[in-house]
mmCIF file of C-alpha atoms in Angstrom:
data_model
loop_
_atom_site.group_PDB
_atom_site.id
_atom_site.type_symbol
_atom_site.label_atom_id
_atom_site.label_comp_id
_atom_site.label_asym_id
_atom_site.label_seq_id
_atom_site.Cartn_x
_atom_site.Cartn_y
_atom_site.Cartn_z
ATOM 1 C CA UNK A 240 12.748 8.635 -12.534
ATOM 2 C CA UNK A 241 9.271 7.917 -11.246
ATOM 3 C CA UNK A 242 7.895 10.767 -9.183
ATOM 4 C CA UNK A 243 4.629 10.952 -7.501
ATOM 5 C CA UNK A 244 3.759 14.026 -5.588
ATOM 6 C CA UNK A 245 0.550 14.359 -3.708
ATOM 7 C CA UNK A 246 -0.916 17.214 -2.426
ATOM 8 C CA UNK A 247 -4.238 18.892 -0.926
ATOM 9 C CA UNK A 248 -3.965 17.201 2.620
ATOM 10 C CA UNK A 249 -5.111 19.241 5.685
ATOM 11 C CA UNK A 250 -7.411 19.880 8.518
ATOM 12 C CA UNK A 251 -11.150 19.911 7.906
ATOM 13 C CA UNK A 252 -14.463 19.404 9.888
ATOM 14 C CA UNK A 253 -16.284 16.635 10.016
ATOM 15 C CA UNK A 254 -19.067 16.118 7.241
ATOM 16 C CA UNK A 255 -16.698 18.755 5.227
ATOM 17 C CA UNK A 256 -14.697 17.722 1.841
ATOM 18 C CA UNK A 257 -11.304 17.516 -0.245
ATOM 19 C CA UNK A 258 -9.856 16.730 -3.051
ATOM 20 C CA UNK A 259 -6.266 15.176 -2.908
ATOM 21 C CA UNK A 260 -4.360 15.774 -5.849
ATOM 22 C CA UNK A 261 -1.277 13.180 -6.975
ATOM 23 C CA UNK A 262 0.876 14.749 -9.775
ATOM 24 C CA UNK A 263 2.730 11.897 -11.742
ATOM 25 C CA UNK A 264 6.167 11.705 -13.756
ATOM 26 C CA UNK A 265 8.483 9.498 -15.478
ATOM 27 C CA UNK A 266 6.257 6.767 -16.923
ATOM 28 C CA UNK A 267 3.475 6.535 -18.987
ATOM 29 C CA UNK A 268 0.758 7.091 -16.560
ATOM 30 C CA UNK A 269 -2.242 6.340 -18.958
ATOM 31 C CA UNK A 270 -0.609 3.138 -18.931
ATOM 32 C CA UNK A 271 -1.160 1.828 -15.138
ATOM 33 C CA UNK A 272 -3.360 1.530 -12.945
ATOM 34 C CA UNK A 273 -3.196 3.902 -9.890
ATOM 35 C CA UNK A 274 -4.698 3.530 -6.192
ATOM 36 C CA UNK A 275 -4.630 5.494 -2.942
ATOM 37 C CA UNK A 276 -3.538 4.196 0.172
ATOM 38 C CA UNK A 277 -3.679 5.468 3.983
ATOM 39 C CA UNK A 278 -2.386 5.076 6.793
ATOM 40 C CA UNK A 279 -4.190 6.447 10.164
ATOM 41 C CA UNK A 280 -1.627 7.521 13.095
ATOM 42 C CA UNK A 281 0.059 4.719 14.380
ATOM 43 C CA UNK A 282 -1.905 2.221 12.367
ATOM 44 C CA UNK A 283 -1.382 -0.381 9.264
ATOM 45 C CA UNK A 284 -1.898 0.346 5.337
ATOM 46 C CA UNK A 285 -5.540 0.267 4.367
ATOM 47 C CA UNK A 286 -5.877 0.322 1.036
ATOM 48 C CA UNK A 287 -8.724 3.468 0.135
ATOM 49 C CA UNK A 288 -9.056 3.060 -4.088
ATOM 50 C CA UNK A 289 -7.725 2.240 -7.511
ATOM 51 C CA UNK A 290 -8.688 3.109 -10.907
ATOM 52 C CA UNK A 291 -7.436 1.685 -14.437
ATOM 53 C CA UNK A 292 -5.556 3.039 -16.562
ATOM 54 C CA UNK A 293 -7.913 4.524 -18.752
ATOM 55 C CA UNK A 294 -10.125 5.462 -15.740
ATOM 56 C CA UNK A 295 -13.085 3.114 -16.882
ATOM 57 C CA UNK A 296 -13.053 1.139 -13.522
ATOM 58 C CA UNK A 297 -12.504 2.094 -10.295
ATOM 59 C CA UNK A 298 -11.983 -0.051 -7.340
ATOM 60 C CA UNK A 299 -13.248 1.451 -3.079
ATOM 61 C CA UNK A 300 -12.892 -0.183 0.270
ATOM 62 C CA UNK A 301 -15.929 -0.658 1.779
ATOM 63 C CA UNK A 302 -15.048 1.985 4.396
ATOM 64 C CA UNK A 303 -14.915 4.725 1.644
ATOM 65 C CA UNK A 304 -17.869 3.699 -0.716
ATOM 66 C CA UNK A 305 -20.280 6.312 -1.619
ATOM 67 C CA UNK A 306 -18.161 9.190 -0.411
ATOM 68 C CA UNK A 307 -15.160 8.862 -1.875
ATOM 69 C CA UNK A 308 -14.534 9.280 -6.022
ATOM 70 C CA UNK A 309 -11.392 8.665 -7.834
ATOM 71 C CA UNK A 310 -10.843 9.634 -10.890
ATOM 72 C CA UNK A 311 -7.878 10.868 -13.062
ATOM 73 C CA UNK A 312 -7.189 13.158 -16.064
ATOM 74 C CA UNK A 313 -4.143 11.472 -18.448
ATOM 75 C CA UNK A 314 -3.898 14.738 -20.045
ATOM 76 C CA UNK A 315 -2.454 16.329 -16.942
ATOM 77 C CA UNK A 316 -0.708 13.195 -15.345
ATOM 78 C CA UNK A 317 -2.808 13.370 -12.221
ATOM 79 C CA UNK A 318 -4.915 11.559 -10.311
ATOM 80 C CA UNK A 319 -7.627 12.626 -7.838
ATOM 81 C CA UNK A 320 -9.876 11.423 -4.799
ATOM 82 C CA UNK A 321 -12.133 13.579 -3.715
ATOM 83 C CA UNK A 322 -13.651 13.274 -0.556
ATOM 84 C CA UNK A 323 -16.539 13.559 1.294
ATOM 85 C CA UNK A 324 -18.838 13.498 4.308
ATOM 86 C CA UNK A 325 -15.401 13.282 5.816
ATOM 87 C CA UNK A 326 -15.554 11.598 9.201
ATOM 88 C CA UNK A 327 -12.718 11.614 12.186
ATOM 89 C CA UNK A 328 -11.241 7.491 11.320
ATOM 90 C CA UNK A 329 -10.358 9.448 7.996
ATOM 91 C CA UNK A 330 -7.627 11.271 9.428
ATOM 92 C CA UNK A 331 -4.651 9.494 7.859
ATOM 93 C CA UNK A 332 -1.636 10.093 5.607
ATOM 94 C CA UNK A 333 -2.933 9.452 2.149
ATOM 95 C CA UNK A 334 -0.228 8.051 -0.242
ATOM 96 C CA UNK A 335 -0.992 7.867 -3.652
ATOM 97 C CA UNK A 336 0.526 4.772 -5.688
ATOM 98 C CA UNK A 337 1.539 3.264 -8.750
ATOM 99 C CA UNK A 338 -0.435 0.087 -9.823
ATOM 100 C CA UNK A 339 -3.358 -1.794 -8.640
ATOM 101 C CA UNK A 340 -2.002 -4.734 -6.502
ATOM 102 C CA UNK A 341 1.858 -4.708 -6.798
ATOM 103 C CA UNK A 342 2.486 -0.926 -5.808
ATOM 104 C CA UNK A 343 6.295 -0.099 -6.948
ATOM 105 C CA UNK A 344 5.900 3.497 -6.719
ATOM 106 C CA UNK A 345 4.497 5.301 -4.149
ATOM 107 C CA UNK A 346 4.752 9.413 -2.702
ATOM 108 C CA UNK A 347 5.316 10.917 -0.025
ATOM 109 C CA UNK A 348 1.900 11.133 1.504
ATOM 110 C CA UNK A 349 -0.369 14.437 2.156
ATOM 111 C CA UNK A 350 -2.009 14.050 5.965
ATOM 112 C CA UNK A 351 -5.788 14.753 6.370
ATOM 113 C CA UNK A 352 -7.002 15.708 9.925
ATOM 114 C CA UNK A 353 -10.488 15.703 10.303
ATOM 115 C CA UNK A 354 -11.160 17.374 13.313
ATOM 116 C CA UNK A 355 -13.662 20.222 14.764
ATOM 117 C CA UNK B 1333 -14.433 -10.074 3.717
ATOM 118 C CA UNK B 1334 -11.112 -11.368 2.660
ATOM 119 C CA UNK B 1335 -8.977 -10.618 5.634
ATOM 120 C CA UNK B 1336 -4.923 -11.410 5.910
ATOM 121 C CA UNK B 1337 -3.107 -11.974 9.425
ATOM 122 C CA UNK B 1338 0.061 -11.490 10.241
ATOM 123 C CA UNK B 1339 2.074 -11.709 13.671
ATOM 124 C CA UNK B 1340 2.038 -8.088 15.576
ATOM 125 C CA UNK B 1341 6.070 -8.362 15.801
ATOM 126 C CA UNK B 1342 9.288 -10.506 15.175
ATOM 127 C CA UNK B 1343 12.282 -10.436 16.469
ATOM 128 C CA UNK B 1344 15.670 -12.402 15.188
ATOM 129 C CA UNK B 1345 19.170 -11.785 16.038
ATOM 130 C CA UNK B 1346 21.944 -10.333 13.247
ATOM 131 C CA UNK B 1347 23.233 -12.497 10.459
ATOM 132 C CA UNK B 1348 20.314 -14.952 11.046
ATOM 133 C CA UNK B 1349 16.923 -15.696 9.420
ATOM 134 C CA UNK B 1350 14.083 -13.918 9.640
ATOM 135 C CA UNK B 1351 10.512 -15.301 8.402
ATOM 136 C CA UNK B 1352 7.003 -12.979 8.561
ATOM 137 C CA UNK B 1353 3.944 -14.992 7.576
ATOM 138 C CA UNK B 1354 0.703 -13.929 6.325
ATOM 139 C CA UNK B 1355 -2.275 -15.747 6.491
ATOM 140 C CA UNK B 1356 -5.429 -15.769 4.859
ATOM 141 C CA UNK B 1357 -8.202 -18.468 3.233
ATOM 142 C CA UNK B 1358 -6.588 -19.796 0.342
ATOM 143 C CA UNK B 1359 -3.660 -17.636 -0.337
ATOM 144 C CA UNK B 1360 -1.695 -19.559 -2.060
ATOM 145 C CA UNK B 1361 -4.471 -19.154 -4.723
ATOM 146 C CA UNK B 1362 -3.791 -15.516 -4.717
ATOM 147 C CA UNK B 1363 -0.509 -13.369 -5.729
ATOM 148 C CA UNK B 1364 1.244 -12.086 -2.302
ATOM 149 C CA UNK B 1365 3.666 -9.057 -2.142
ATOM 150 C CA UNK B 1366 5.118 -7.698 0.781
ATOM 151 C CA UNK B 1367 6.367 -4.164 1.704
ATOM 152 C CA UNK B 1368 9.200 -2.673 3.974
ATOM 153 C CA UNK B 1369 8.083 0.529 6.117
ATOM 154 C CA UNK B 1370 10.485 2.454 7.663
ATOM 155 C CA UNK B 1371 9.759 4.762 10.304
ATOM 156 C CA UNK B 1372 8.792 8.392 8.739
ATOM 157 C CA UNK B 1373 9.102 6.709 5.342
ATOM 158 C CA UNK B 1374 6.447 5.716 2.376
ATOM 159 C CA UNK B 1375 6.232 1.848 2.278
ATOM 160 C CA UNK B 1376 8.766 -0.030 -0.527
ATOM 161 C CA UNK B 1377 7.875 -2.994 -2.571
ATOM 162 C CA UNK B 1378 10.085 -6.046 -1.617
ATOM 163 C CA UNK B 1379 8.528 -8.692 -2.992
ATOM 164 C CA UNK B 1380 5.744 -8.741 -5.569
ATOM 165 C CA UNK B 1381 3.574 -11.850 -7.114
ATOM 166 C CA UNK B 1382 4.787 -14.611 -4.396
ATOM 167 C CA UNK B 1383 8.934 -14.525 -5.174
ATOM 168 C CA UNK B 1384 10.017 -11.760 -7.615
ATOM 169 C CA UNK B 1385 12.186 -8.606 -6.297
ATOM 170 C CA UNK B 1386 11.780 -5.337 -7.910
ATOM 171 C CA UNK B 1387 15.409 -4.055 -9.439
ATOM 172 C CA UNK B 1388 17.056 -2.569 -6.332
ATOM 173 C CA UNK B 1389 15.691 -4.999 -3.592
ATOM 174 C CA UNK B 1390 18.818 -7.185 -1.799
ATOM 175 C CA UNK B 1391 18.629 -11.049 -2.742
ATOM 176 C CA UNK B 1392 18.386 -11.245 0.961
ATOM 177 C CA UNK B 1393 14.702 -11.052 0.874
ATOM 178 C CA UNK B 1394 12.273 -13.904 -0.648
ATOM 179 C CA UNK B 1395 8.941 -15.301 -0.358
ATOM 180 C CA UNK B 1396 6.998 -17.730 -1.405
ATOM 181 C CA UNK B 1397 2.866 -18.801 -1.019
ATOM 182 C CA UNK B 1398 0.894 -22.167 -0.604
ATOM 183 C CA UNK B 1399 -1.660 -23.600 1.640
ATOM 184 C CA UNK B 1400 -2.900 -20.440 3.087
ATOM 185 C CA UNK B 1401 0.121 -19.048 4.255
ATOM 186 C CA UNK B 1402 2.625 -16.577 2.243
ATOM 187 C CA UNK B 1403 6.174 -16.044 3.766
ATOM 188 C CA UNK B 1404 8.790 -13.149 3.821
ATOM 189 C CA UNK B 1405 12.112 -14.462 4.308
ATOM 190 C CA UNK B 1406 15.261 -12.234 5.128
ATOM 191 C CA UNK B 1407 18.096 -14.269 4.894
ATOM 192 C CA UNK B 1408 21.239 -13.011 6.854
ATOM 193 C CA UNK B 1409 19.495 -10.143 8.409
ATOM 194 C CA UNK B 1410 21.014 -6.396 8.532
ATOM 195 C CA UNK B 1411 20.101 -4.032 11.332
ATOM 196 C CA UNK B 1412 19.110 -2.169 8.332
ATOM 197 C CA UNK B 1413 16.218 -4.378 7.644
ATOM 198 C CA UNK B 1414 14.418 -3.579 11.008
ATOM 199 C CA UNK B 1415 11.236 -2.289 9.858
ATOM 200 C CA UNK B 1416 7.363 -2.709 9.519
ATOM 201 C CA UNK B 1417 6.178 -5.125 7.017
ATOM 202 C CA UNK B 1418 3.111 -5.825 5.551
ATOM 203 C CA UNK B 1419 1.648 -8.290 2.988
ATOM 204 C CA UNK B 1420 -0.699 -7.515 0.120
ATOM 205 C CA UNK B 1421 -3.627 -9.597 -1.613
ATOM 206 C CA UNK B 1422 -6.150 -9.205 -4.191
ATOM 207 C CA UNK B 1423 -9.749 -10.767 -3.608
ATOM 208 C CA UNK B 1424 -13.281 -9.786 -5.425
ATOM 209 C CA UNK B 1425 -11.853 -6.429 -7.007
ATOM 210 C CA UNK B 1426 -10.578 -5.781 -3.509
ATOM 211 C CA UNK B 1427 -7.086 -4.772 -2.369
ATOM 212 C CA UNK B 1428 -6.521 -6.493 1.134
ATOM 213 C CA UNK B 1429 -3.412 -5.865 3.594
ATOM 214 C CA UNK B 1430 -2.295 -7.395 6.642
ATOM 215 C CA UNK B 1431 -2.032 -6.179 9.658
ATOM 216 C CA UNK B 1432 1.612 -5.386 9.911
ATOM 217 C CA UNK B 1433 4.611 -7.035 11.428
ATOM 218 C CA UNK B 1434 7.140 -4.863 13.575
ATOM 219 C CA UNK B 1435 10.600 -6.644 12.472
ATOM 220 C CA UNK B 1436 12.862 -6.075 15.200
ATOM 221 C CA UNK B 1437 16.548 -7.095 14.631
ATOM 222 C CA UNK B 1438 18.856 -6.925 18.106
#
């Protein structure tokens, strides 16, 4: 069974950082491509990153580039964004998901506030 | 930027059909998937490159993509289905999704 369980979410000042964490299971994750996906209260999917399988390319939304980085260790099953110069439109439930376009897996979310 | 549209909210009665469109410049040149939302819930892939299902997903649901315009459809419609939905695109190494379409089903 496919599993992905994020976690790291929480309340943080603007211009501060985090890094979200999304432990994988049940497939071969150096296999797919993986992205990140948010969604702000009340508000639509935007889609935040992906990176490849192997991690060799990585994909940002405008929004996010430059202070965002995704990355991912295979060895560990996990992927990562780490975040930066955080502003208050960040504040969103972060889902991490499997794939690059067709996402057929995705967790449960981890919600980052950005607030002072 | 690419930019998909879809209609803020639908509503259709039970038993009948229920189409959500998405719209964007030359879709039908792209692959379209679509995803349920339920309220408190992680989104679900129902539909992925224009018609497939993933395993688990009713035949009830189908789509399809020409012109510029890629369709849900949700054929005999469950109160079960009532749900956000939103369509998906790839353009220029960038993952694109619609606004979002409140299905209501009454």
């Amino acid at each position: 069974e496919v599993q992905l369980l994020e976690s790291g979410g929480g309340l943080v000042q603007p211009g501060g950082s985090l890094r979200l964490s999304c432990a994988a299971s049940g497939f071969t994750f150096s296999s797919y491509a993986m992205s990140w996906v948010r969604q702000a209260p009340g508000k639509g999917l935007e889609w935040v990153s992906s990176i490849s399988g192997g991690g060799g390319h990585t994909y940002y939304a405008d929004s996010v580039t430059g202070r965002f980085t995704i990355s991912r260790d295979n060895s560990k099953n996990t992927l990562y964004l780490l975040m930066d110069s955080l502003r208050a439109e960040d504040t969103a439930v972060y889902y991490c998901a499997k794939g690059f376009v067709d996402l057929d897996y995705w967790g449960q979310g981890t919600l980052v506030t950005v607030s002072s | 930027s690419y930019e998909l549209t879809q209609p803020p909210s639908v509503s259709v009665s039970p038993g009948q059909t229920a189409n959500i469109t998405c719209s964007g410049d030359k879709l039908g040149d792209k692959y379209a998937c679509w995803y349920q939302q339920k309220p408190g819930q992680s989104p679900v892939l129902v539909i992925y490159q224009d018609t497939k299902r993933p395993s688990g997903i009713p035949e009830r649901f189908s789509g399809s993509n020409s012109g510029n315009t890629a369709t849900l459809t949700i054929s005999g419609t469950q109160a079960m289905d009532e749900a956000d939905y939103y369509c998906q695109a790839w353009d220029s190494s960038t993952v694109v999704f619609g606004g979002g379409t409140k299905l209501t089903v009454l």
